[in-house]
Short mmCIF file of C-alpha atoms in Angstrom, two decimals:
data_model
loop_
_atom_site.label_atom_id
_atom_site.label_comp_id
_atom_site.label_asym_id
_atom_site.label_seq_id
_atom_site.Cartn_x
_atom_site.Cartn_y
_atom_site.Cartn_z
CA MET A 15 24.63 51.80 -5.26
CA LEU A 16 22.08 49.26 -4.58
CA ALA A 17 22.79 46.53 -1.99
CA ALA A 18 23.47 43.05 -3.32
CA SER A 19 20.70 41.50 -2.55
CA ALA A 20 18.36 44.37 -4.21
CA LEU A 21 20.44 43.59 -7.22
CA THR A 22 17.84 41.07 -8.34
CA ALA A 23 14.91 42.91 -8.80
CA ALA A 24 16.83 45.06 -11.09
CA VAL A 25 17.54 42.47 -13.92
CA PRO A 26 14.85 42.55 -16.63
CA ALA A 27 14.26 39.45 -18.15
CA ILE A 28 15.74 40.72 -21.58
CA SER A 29 17.83 43.72 -21.72
CA GLN A 30 20.23 43.40 -24.92
CA SER A 31 21.62 40.79 -26.94
CA ASN A 32 24.38 38.97 -27.42
CA ASP A 33 25.00 37.09 -31.17
CA ALA A 34 26.35 32.79 -30.89
CA GLU A 35 27.04 30.65 -33.47
CA LEU A 36 27.16 26.91 -32.58
CA THR A 37 28.04 24.06 -35.21
CA ILE A 38 26.19 20.54 -34.81
CA ARG A 39 28.23 17.65 -35.64
CA THR A 40 25.79 15.24 -36.50
CA ASP A 41 28.37 13.27 -38.82
CA GLN A 42 30.76 12.83 -35.59
CA PRO A 43 28.38 10.68 -33.23
CA GLY A 44 30.08 9.91 -29.77
CA ALA A 45 28.92 8.32 -26.58
CA THR A 46 25.43 7.01 -25.74
CA ILE A 47 24.01 9.33 -23.14
CA ASP A 48 23.17 6.61 -20.26
CA PRO A 49 19.75 7.06 -18.90
CA ASN A 50 21.58 6.57 -15.46
CA ILE A 51 23.22 10.33 -15.87
CA TYR A 52 19.84 11.42 -14.91
CA GLY A 53 19.18 9.60 -11.35
CA GLN A 54 17.89 10.34 -8.34
CA PHE A 55 18.92 10.05 -4.31
CA VAL A 56 17.65 10.00 -1.43
CA GLU A 57 18.44 9.50 2.20
CA HIS A 58 16.86 9.72 5.40
CA LEU A 59 17.35 12.81 6.23
CA GLY A 60 14.86 15.56 7.02
CA ARG A 61 11.52 15.34 5.07
CA GLY A 62 13.44 13.30 2.39
CA VAL A 63 11.60 10.17 3.26
CA TYR A 64 9.11 10.61 5.93
CA GLU A 65 6.23 12.92 4.42
CA GLY A 66 8.41 13.28 1.48
CA ILE A 67 7.56 9.84 0.20
CA TRP A 68 6.64 7.65 2.90
CA VAL A 69 3.18 9.02 5.11
CA GLY A 70 1.42 5.21 6.28
CA PRO A 71 -1.09 3.55 5.04
CA GLU A 72 -3.63 4.98 7.39
CA SER A 73 -2.57 8.83 6.17
CA PRO A 74 -4.77 10.96 5.01
CA ILE A 75 -2.92 11.80 1.67
CA PRO A 76 -3.51 9.78 -0.95
CA ASN A 77 -1.16 7.05 -0.88
CA THR A 78 -0.23 2.99 -2.27
CA ARG A 79 0.67 0.95 0.67
CA GLY A 80 1.92 4.34 2.68
CA ILE A 81 4.13 5.62 -0.50
CA ARG A 82 2.95 9.39 -1.56
CA ASN A 83 0.60 8.98 -4.88
CA ASP A 84 1.80 12.56 -5.89
CA VAL A 85 5.13 12.32 -5.67
CA VAL A 86 5.60 8.65 -7.55
CA ALA A 87 3.22 10.25 -10.55
CA ALA A 88 5.59 13.47 -10.80
CA LEU A 89 8.73 10.77 -10.92
CA ARG A 90 7.17 8.50 -13.52
CA LYS A 91 6.49 11.51 -15.74
CA ILE A 92 10.33 12.65 -16.27
CA LYS A 93 11.36 8.78 -16.47
CA VAL A 94 13.23 8.45 -13.52
CA PRO A 95 15.88 5.77 -14.04
CA VAL A 96 17.78 5.01 -10.95
CA ILE A 97 17.09 5.61 -7.20
CA ARG A 98 20.18 5.87 -4.92
CA TRP A 99 19.17 4.78 -0.82
CA PRO A 100 19.63 4.53 1.91
CA GLY A 101 22.20 7.40 1.91
CA GLY A 102 24.46 9.39 1.89
CA CYS A 103 26.01 9.68 5.25
CA PHE A 104 23.05 7.74 7.15
CA ALA A 105 23.98 4.34 4.93
CA ASP A 106 27.27 3.31 6.68
CA ALA A 107 24.92 3.94 9.99
CA TYR A 108 22.05 1.87 8.65
CA HIS A 109 21.35 -1.70 10.05
CA TRP A 110 18.75 -3.03 6.97
CA GLN A 111 17.29 -5.67 9.69
CA ASP A 112 15.68 -2.36 11.43
CA GLY A 113 13.93 -2.14 8.88
CA LEU A 114 12.14 -5.69 8.79
CA GLY A 115 9.18 -6.93 9.60
CA PRO A 116 5.55 -5.60 11.33
CA ARG A 117 5.86 -1.63 11.26
CA ASP A 118 5.10 -1.43 14.53
CA ARG A 119 7.47 -3.84 16.30
CA ARG A 120 10.34 -2.13 14.60
CA PRO A 121 13.11 -0.35 16.74
CA VAL A 122 13.21 2.95 17.06
CA GLY A 123 16.76 4.38 16.88
CA ILE A 124 18.88 7.40 16.43
CA ASN A 125 19.82 8.73 12.95
CA SER A 126 23.55 9.72 14.29
CA ALA A 127 24.47 10.46 10.65
CA TRP A 128 21.69 13.96 10.68
CA ASN A 129 21.45 15.35 14.15
CA GLN A 130 20.55 12.43 16.28
CA SER A 131 16.88 12.70 15.67
CA PRO A 132 14.50 9.89 15.81
CA GLU A 133 14.11 6.95 13.06
CA THR A 134 11.31 4.97 13.22
CA ASN A 135 12.69 2.29 10.33
CA HIS A 136 9.41 2.42 9.20
CA PHE A 137 10.48 2.96 5.71
CA GLY A 138 12.88 -0.28 5.49
CA THR A 139 13.48 -2.99 2.36
CA HIS A 140 10.35 -3.44 1.07
CA GLU A 141 9.12 0.14 0.87
CA PHE A 142 12.35 1.30 -1.18
CA MET A 143 11.61 -1.86 -3.35
CA ASP A 144 7.70 -0.84 -3.60
CA PHE A 145 8.67 2.58 -4.35
CA ILE A 146 10.54 1.52 -6.76
CA GLU A 147 8.52 -0.57 -8.60
CA GLN A 148 5.52 2.41 -8.25
CA VAL A 149 8.16 4.74 -10.09
CA GLY A 150 8.86 2.19 -12.63
CA THR A 151 12.94 2.37 -11.90
CA LYS A 152 15.72 0.73 -10.54
CA PRO A 153 17.16 0.25 -7.16
CA PHE A 154 21.52 1.47 -6.38
CA VAL A 155 21.67 0.24 -2.90
CA SER A 156 24.53 2.22 -0.87
CA ILE A 157 25.13 -1.32 1.78
CA ASN A 158 27.18 -0.37 5.31
CA VAL A 159 30.75 -0.43 5.04
CA GLY A 160 31.54 2.24 7.95
CA SER A 161 29.65 0.29 11.18
CA GLY A 162 28.55 -2.90 8.93
CA SER A 163 30.24 -6.06 8.35
CA VAL A 164 30.70 -7.90 5.06
CA ARG A 165 28.73 -10.65 6.44
CA GLU A 166 25.54 -8.05 7.37
CA ALA A 167 26.12 -6.82 3.67
CA ASP A 168 26.63 -10.28 2.30
CA ASP A 169 23.24 -11.51 4.15
CA TRP A 170 21.35 -8.00 2.60
CA MET A 171 22.11 -9.24 -0.63
CA ARG A 172 20.83 -12.87 -0.20
CA TYR A 173 17.74 -11.60 1.49
CA MET A 174 16.94 -9.18 -1.21
CA SER A 175 18.29 -11.62 -4.05
CA ALA A 176 18.01 -14.81 -3.63
CA PRO A 177 15.74 -17.00 -5.70
CA ALA A 178 12.32 -18.08 -4.15
CA GLY A 179 12.72 -21.17 -2.01
CA SER A 180 16.02 -20.82 -0.84
CA GLY A 181 16.60 -19.89 3.10
CA PRO A 182 16.66 -16.41 2.58
CA ALA A 183 13.98 -16.10 0.25
CA LYS A 184 11.70 -17.93 3.18
CA ALA A 185 12.58 -15.30 5.24
CA ARG A 186 11.76 -12.56 2.56
CA GLU A 187 7.81 -14.38 2.20
CA VAL A 188 7.74 -14.03 5.50
CA ASN A 189 7.66 -10.17 5.38
CA GLY A 190 5.19 -9.89 2.24
CA ARG A 191 7.74 -10.89 -0.56
CA LYS A 192 8.08 -14.24 -2.36
CA GLU A 193 9.63 -13.68 -5.92
CA PRO A 194 13.57 -12.09 -5.77
CA TRP A 195 14.12 -8.51 -6.43
CA ASN A 196 17.07 -7.34 -8.79
CA VAL A 197 19.58 -4.91 -7.35
CA PRO A 198 21.55 -3.81 -10.07
CA PHE A 199 23.68 -1.31 -8.47
CA ILE A 200 25.60 -1.78 -5.29
CA GLY A 201 27.37 1.33 -3.79
CA VAL A 202 29.87 -0.18 -1.91
CA GLY A 203 29.97 2.23 1.62
CA ASN A 204 29.74 6.33 1.28
CA GLU A 205 32.11 9.00 1.94
CA ASN A 206 34.75 6.37 3.32
CA TRP A 207 36.99 9.40 3.66
CA GLY A 208 34.75 11.08 5.81
CA CYS A 209 31.51 10.09 7.72
CA GLY A 210 31.47 6.57 6.36
CA GLY A 211 34.36 5.89 8.56
CA ASN A 212 37.55 8.73 8.25
CA MET A 213 39.37 6.04 6.26
CA THR A 214 42.96 6.98 4.12
CA VAL A 215 42.29 5.51 0.49
CA GLU A 216 44.56 2.69 1.21
CA THR A 217 42.46 1.16 3.86
CA TYR A 218 39.26 2.01 2.21
CA ALA A 219 40.72 0.43 -0.82
CA ALA A 220 41.15 -2.80 1.06
CA ALA A 221 38.42 -2.61 2.30
CA PHE A 222 36.23 -2.53 -0.81
CA ARG A 223 38.04 -5.52 -2.09
CA GLN A 224 36.98 -7.67 0.37
CA TYR A 225 33.62 -6.64 0.18
CA ALA A 226 33.94 -7.15 -3.82
CA ALA A 227 34.70 -10.52 -3.41
CA PHE A 228 31.05 -11.69 -1.45
CA LEU A 229 28.65 -9.19 -2.63
CA ARG A 230 27.15 -10.54 -5.39
CA ASN A 231 22.98 -10.74 -6.77
CA TYR A 232 22.41 -14.31 -6.02
CA SER A 233 19.29 -14.46 -9.03
CA GLY A 234 19.34 -12.50 -11.98
CA PRO A 235 21.83 -9.96 -13.79
CA ARG A 236 25.24 -9.56 -12.26
CA ALA A 237 25.37 -6.36 -9.61
CA ASN A 238 27.45 -3.46 -10.74
CA LEU A 239 29.50 -2.41 -8.15
CA ILE A 240 30.40 1.27 -7.07
CA ALA A 241 33.48 1.98 -5.10
CA VAL A 242 33.46 5.38 -3.04
CA GLY A 243 35.76 7.64 -5.16
CA SER A 244 36.58 11.40 -4.64
CA ASP A 245 35.02 14.14 -2.77
CA THR A 246 35.69 16.77 -4.93
CA ASP A 247 39.39 17.79 -6.47
CA ASP A 248 41.38 14.55 -4.19
CA TYR A 249 42.82 13.33 -6.82
CA ASP A 250 45.31 11.09 -5.24
CA TRP A 251 42.30 9.34 -3.99
CA THR A 252 41.60 8.48 -7.95
CA GLU A 253 44.92 7.62 -8.81
CA LYS A 254 45.49 5.20 -5.92
CA MET A 255 41.62 3.79 -5.94
CA MET A 256 42.37 2.74 -9.57
CA ALA A 257 45.88 1.38 -9.02
CA LEU A 258 44.85 -0.41 -6.04
CA ALA A 259 41.14 -1.45 -6.25
CA MET A 260 40.04 -1.38 -9.86
CA GLN A 261 41.56 -4.90 -11.10
CA TRP A 262 41.43 -8.37 -9.00
CA ARG A 263 44.71 -8.74 -9.53
CA PRO A 264 46.25 -5.19 -9.72
CA HIS A 265 50.02 -7.07 -10.90
CA PRO A 266 49.51 -10.52 -12.12
CA THR A 267 52.02 -13.05 -12.76
CA PRO A 268 51.90 -14.72 -15.99
CA LEU A 269 50.74 -18.11 -15.26
CA ALA A 270 48.35 -17.25 -11.96
CA TYR A 271 44.94 -17.11 -13.27
CA ASN A 272 43.26 -13.62 -13.96
CA THR A 273 40.32 -11.99 -15.73
CA ASP A 274 40.28 -8.42 -17.07
CA ARG A 275 36.94 -7.46 -15.94
CA PRO A 276 37.07 -4.94 -13.35
CA LEU A 277 36.31 -5.13 -9.57
CA MET A 278 34.46 -2.19 -9.80
CA TRP A 279 31.55 -0.72 -12.22
CA GLY A 280 31.70 2.63 -11.06
CA LEU A 281 33.94 5.02 -8.92
CA SER A 282 32.44 7.66 -7.25
CA LEU A 283 32.57 11.89 -7.79
CA HIS A 284 30.99 14.11 -4.94
CA PHE A 285 30.80 17.56 -5.81
CA TYR A 286 28.51 20.37 -4.44
CA THR A 287 27.99 23.96 -5.78
CA PHE A 288 27.33 26.64 -3.57
CA THR A 289 28.67 30.02 -3.44
CA GLY A 290 32.21 30.32 -3.93
CA ASP A 291 34.31 27.56 -1.44
CA ASP A 292 33.66 27.88 1.85
CA TRP A 293 31.95 24.69 3.49
CA GLY A 294 30.96 26.65 6.51
CA ASN A 295 29.37 29.54 4.60
CA LYS A 296 27.75 28.48 1.49
CA GLY A 297 25.57 31.51 0.80
CA ARG A 298 21.99 32.42 1.05
CA ASN A 299 19.34 30.01 -0.50
CA VAL A 300 16.47 33.19 -1.15
CA GLY A 301 17.76 36.97 -1.58
CA PHE A 302 20.70 36.66 -2.97
CA GLY A 303 22.34 39.21 -5.83
CA LEU A 304 24.16 39.28 -8.44
CA PRO A 305 27.66 38.65 -7.32
CA ASP A 306 26.40 35.28 -5.17
CA TYR A 307 24.59 34.36 -8.61
CA ALA A 308 27.87 34.32 -10.44
CA ALA A 309 29.78 32.83 -7.50
CA ALA A 310 27.61 29.75 -8.09
CA LEU A 311 27.93 29.23 -11.48
CA LYS A 312 31.43 29.52 -11.52
CA ARG A 313 31.63 26.96 -9.05
CA ALA A 314 28.92 24.39 -10.95
CA ASN A 315 30.85 25.40 -14.12
CA PHE A 316 34.05 23.91 -12.06
CA THR A 317 32.14 20.42 -12.69
CA ASP A 318 33.98 20.17 -16.76
CA GLU A 319 37.75 20.44 -15.17
CA LEU A 320 36.43 18.12 -12.22
CA ILE A 321 35.31 15.35 -14.35
CA THR A 322 38.50 16.06 -17.19
CA ARG A 323 40.89 15.48 -14.36
CA HIS A 324 39.48 12.49 -12.53
CA ALA A 325 38.96 10.96 -15.91
CA ALA A 326 42.63 11.77 -17.36
CA ILE A 327 43.59 9.63 -14.10
CA MET A 328 41.19 6.83 -14.70
CA ASP A 329 42.06 7.09 -18.59
CA LYS A 330 45.92 5.44 -17.55
CA TYR A 331 44.76 2.57 -15.47
CA ASP A 332 41.71 1.98 -17.97
CA PRO A 333 41.82 3.01 -21.56
CA GLU A 334 39.02 1.40 -22.75
CA LYS A 335 36.80 2.87 -20.41
CA LYS A 336 35.25 0.04 -18.52
CA VAL A 337 34.72 1.23 -15.24
CA ALA A 338 32.24 4.59 -14.86
CA LEU A 339 32.56 7.94 -13.29
CA ALA A 340 29.18 7.62 -11.20
CA VAL A 341 28.61 11.63 -10.09
CA ASP A 342 26.84 9.85 -7.12
CA GLU A 343 26.50 13.22 -5.06
CA TRP A 344 25.80 16.43 -7.10
CA GLY A 345 23.47 19.13 -6.78
CA ALA A 346 23.08 23.38 -5.39
CA TRP A 347 23.95 23.14 -1.78
CA PHE A 348 23.21 26.62 -0.18
CA ASP A 349 22.56 27.35 3.57
CA SER A 350 19.30 26.75 4.85
CA GLU A 351 16.74 30.05 6.13
CA LYS A 352 16.50 29.90 9.88
CA ASP A 353 12.56 29.09 9.68
CA ALA A 354 12.89 26.30 7.28
CA PRO A 355 10.71 23.34 8.10
CA SER A 356 13.13 20.90 7.98
CA GLN A 357 16.84 20.21 8.47
CA LEU A 358 18.33 20.87 4.76
CA TYR A 359 15.69 21.81 3.02
CA LEU A 360 16.24 24.51 0.46
CA GLU A 361 13.57 26.83 -1.65
CA SER A 362 13.97 26.21 -5.14
CA THR A 363 14.50 29.38 -7.41
CA LEU A 364 15.79 29.90 -10.70
CA ARG A 365 19.36 30.13 -10.31
CA ASP A 366 18.77 25.78 -9.32
CA ALA A 367 17.60 25.59 -12.84
CA VAL A 368 20.18 27.12 -14.53
CA ILE A 369 22.72 25.02 -12.32
CA ALA A 370 21.03 21.37 -13.46
CA GLY A 371 21.11 22.87 -16.75
CA MET A 372 24.96 23.05 -16.55
CA SER A 373 25.53 20.50 -14.77
CA LEU A 374 23.46 17.74 -16.93
CA ASN A 375 24.75 19.41 -19.43
CA ILE A 376 28.40 18.49 -18.26
CA PHE A 377 27.30 15.10 -17.69
CA ASN A 378 26.15 14.40 -21.09
CA ARG A 379 29.56 15.82 -22.60
CA HIS A 380 31.05 13.14 -20.99
CA ALA A 381 29.05 10.28 -21.60
CA ASP A 382 31.79 7.95 -23.05
CA ARG A 383 33.12 8.10 -19.08
CA VAL A 384 30.42 9.39 -16.97
CA ARG A 385 27.56 6.74 -17.00
CA MET A 386 25.28 7.62 -13.98
CA ALA A 387 24.62 10.57 -11.84
CA ASN A 388 22.49 11.27 -8.80
CA ILE A 389 21.26 14.67 -7.53
CA ALA A 390 21.37 15.14 -3.87
CA GLN A 391 18.10 15.13 -3.12
CA MET A 392 14.95 13.73 -4.81
CA VAL A 393 12.64 15.12 -2.24
CA ASN A 394 12.62 18.43 0.40
CA VAL A 395 16.27 18.27 1.01
CA ILE A 396 18.94 20.59 -0.66
CA GLN A 397 18.55 20.82 -4.73
CA SER A 398 15.23 18.88 -4.95
CA LEU A 399 13.00 17.83 -7.60
CA VAL A 400 9.76 17.66 -5.15
CA LEU A 401 8.42 19.52 -2.38
CA THR A 402 5.96 18.34 0.07
CA ARG A 403 3.99 20.49 2.75
CA GLY A 404 1.22 18.22 4.92
CA ALA A 405 -0.60 17.05 1.70
CA LYS A 406 0.54 19.72 -1.00
CA MET A 407 3.25 19.02 -3.26
CA VAL A 408 4.84 20.80 -6.09
CA VAL A 409 7.81 20.18 -8.88
CA THR A 410 10.96 22.29 -8.91
CA PRO A 411 12.30 24.53 -11.65
CA THR A 412 15.15 21.98 -11.23
CA TYR A 413 12.35 19.25 -12.11
CA HIS A 414 11.40 21.09 -15.14
CA VAL A 415 14.93 20.71 -16.34
CA PHE A 416 15.05 17.11 -16.17
CA ASP A 417 11.68 17.07 -17.70
CA LEU A 418 13.14 18.58 -20.96
CA TYR A 419 16.26 17.11 -20.65
CA LYS A 420 14.91 13.49 -20.78
CA VAL A 421 14.88 13.46 -24.62
CA HIS A 422 18.66 12.87 -23.77
CA HIS A 423 18.22 9.69 -22.20
CA GLY A 424 19.78 6.67 -24.35
CA ALA A 425 20.67 9.24 -27.23
CA THR A 426 24.12 9.40 -28.90
CA LEU A 427 26.08 12.38 -27.70
CA LEU A 428 27.08 14.87 -30.90
CA PRO A 429 29.84 17.07 -30.73
CA THR A 430 29.53 20.79 -30.36
CA GLU A 431 31.71 23.89 -31.28
CA LEU A 432 30.61 26.82 -29.59
CA ARG A 433 31.18 30.71 -29.87
CA THR A 434 29.69 32.79 -27.40
CA ALA A 435 30.42 35.95 -25.48
CA ASP A 436 31.35 35.59 -21.89
CA TYR A 437 28.94 36.70 -18.86
CA ALA A 438 31.18 39.03 -16.43
CA GLN A 439 30.65 39.97 -13.02
CA GLY A 440 33.08 41.16 -11.25
CA ASP A 441 36.10 39.51 -11.39
CA ILE A 442 34.30 36.28 -12.63
CA ARG A 443 34.02 35.44 -16.15
CA LEU A 444 32.33 32.57 -17.46
CA PRO A 445 30.87 31.30 -21.03
CA GLY A 446 27.54 33.29 -21.67
CA LEU A 447 26.25 29.96 -22.81
CA ASP A 448 26.23 25.98 -21.98
CA VAL A 449 25.27 23.52 -24.27
CA SER A 450 24.63 19.69 -25.03
CA ALA A 451 23.57 17.61 -28.34
CA SER A 452 22.31 14.47 -29.00
CA ARG A 453 20.51 12.37 -31.75
CA ASP A 454 17.56 9.75 -30.40
CA GLY A 455 16.79 7.01 -31.88
CA ALA A 456 13.99 7.78 -34.42
CA GLY A 457 17.17 10.73 -36.17
CA ARG A 458 16.10 13.81 -33.93
CA LEU A 459 18.59 15.67 -32.88
CA HIS A 460 18.42 17.29 -30.19
CA LEU A 461 19.96 20.85 -28.06
CA THR A 462 20.03 22.08 -24.83
CA ILE A 463 20.95 25.65 -24.14
CA VAL A 464 21.65 27.47 -20.76
CA ASN A 465 22.43 30.96 -20.76
CA ILE A 466 23.59 31.88 -17.94
CA ASP A 467 23.55 35.82 -18.18
CA PRO A 468 21.13 37.16 -16.13
CA ALA A 469 20.74 40.31 -18.05
CA LYS A 470 21.27 39.38 -22.01
CA ALA A 471 19.50 37.05 -24.62
CA SER A 472 21.60 35.61 -27.03
CA SER A 473 20.85 35.19 -30.90
CA ILE A 474 22.07 32.16 -32.00
CA ARG A 475 22.98 30.18 -35.40
CA ILE A 476 22.73 26.58 -34.94
CA SER A 477 24.30 25.18 -38.26
CA LEU A 478 23.58 21.49 -38.90
CA SER A 479 26.90 19.29 -40.34
CA GLY A 480 24.51 16.89 -42.16
CA GLY A 481 21.31 15.24 -43.22
CA THR A 482 17.99 16.94 -44.64
CA TRP A 483 16.00 18.69 -41.91
CA ARG A 484 11.95 19.83 -42.06
CA ARG A 485 11.01 21.60 -38.50
CA ALA A 486 12.97 22.63 -35.52
CA SER A 487 10.56 23.64 -32.43
CA GLY A 488 11.46 25.11 -29.58
CA LYS A 489 10.45 24.98 -25.19
CA VAL A 490 12.18 27.52 -22.69
CA LEU A 491 12.05 27.86 -18.95
CA THR A 492 13.17 31.32 -17.47
CA ALA A 493 11.47 33.63 -14.74
CA ASP A 494 11.67 37.31 -13.96
CA ARG A 495 14.48 37.21 -11.15
CA ILE A 496 17.55 35.03 -10.72
CA ASP A 497 15.89 34.45 -7.05
CA THR A 498 12.53 33.90 -8.31
CA ARG A 499 11.13 30.87 -6.27
CA ILE A 500 8.07 28.35 -6.51
CA ARG A 501 5.39 28.94 -3.91
CA PHE A 502 2.87 26.58 -2.57
CA ASP A 503 -0.08 28.46 -3.06
CA ALA A 504 0.74 30.21 -6.28
CA ALA A 505 0.63 28.98 -9.99
CA ASP A 506 4.10 27.43 -11.24
CA PRO A 507 6.06 30.26 -12.97
CA PHE A 508 8.75 27.65 -14.07
CA VAL A 509 6.50 25.96 -16.42
CA PRO A 510 8.14 25.85 -19.63
CA LYS A 511 6.52 27.96 -22.57
CA PRO A 512 7.15 27.53 -26.58
CA LEU A 513 10.44 29.05 -27.70
CA PRO A 514 10.27 30.27 -31.51
CA THR A 515 12.44 28.96 -33.85
CA ARG A 516 13.01 29.25 -37.31
CA LEU A 517 14.74 26.56 -40.13
CA SER A 518 16.61 28.02 -42.94
CA GLY A 519 18.46 25.57 -44.96
CA LYS A 520 21.06 23.72 -42.79
CA ALA A 521 20.61 26.43 -39.82
CA VAL A 522 18.24 26.77 -37.45
CA ILE A 523 17.67 30.32 -35.52
CA VAL A 524 16.90 31.13 -31.90
CA THR A 525 16.54 33.71 -29.25
CA VAL A 526 17.14 32.39 -26.18
CA PRO A 527 16.22 34.67 -22.87
CA SER A 528 19.09 35.61 -20.74
CA LYS A 529 18.93 33.33 -17.19
CA SER A 530 16.76 30.22 -19.02
CA VAL A 531 17.15 26.75 -19.85
CA SER A 532 16.09 25.86 -23.08
CA LEU A 533 15.54 22.68 -25.22
CA ILE A 534 15.25 23.10 -29.28
CA GLU A 535 14.10 19.92 -31.29
CA ILE A 536 14.82 19.49 -34.98
CA GLN A 537 13.62 16.81 -37.24
#
């Protein structure tokens, strides 16, 4: 019997085929897929900021005002909609004024959230906002609730958004920025049930209500506040946050002033995928076998149940779905290898692409409630889209998934009906295919299909419920093995390739390879 770690080499690209039937209900349009579902997250952790984004103006690595040109170009290509910063656990120990002024005069601090590492504060508010503008995206700023104060948070918002000529703007102008920044999303703390203060839900709900009274943009559109929500399956936290903190007056009287606009734009959810359910043993990042592959996909698939149950609780208090569920930390988090070059650095494999495809399909299917998601994390940390090593940069298989899926940004969700064989490994049994479909503004249909089965291709007949269709085309991302990884000194094995498709009347016929992520476009 082969050892588990050797089983990956024994899995061919296609050994046999399953048949599947899929119907896209083009006559039953659903919610708009918010582009912010494809958001990113960057924290002061490992080499996520320093080297990953910031190299400094004097660096021989090509940069614009200290920010890596290659990373910016890669992110622009996939149309990143929003980036969350500065954390993460780092946010509730971050004091924004430390990141202002000449960089050689900024205080060198200690990153208390992550291994007591030095924090130069060279990447602060101005550098982050410069990065945002270079990428062409929107900022999601998490303010310090755990060790900060309402005044500190309000002062930061005044500094960033007060109109030119005002007192806070004059301080901003001294540091090189005259015009205000728009801050469309404000995270009111981070994981305040844990690293952000060990708060009970009642304590945090009271704190959120106080912060919500003072956090605003001082010019431009209203800021959207995102409250700290549940860690994974803490449904009680969601219940109490909706009851205690969603409304300005949870128990209004008949004559008192009131408004039906919720205090929060969104309520967060954090959920990570690893092998099994043990935070102390997340499983290997490389060299894993079929049992670990299946266990990780089982946990990723659980995302659908989590969202369904949290959304059902939110529906009781918010049947009109005014409050978004913001999955602002998600991704594959396995144990780093002993020789990893930095903290929480993971090499990236085909398994990560499969997990990303499944997760994004799930978010799409819940687009009526999920209106933001932020993968953890963008560069050099956990399930990264980009990895750097000195002057070198590579994009990961997860990056290619985001590139394929960008056709869903702002499109209309279309319901799907799927009949597919199961993928079974030991006592784990999952649907062999995972899909989502949408129609864009030009009327084109896009279908993203993940075949999680590591050994069997799937021949799919895709039925279209309405319309006249002229052509179909496809792309597919796959590799030889489930643990194929990206390399700095080799060709990228994950670049999507054309996928043969055949249009026959109101049906598309396609065979998707095993362990793959595919995009089908129908016009």
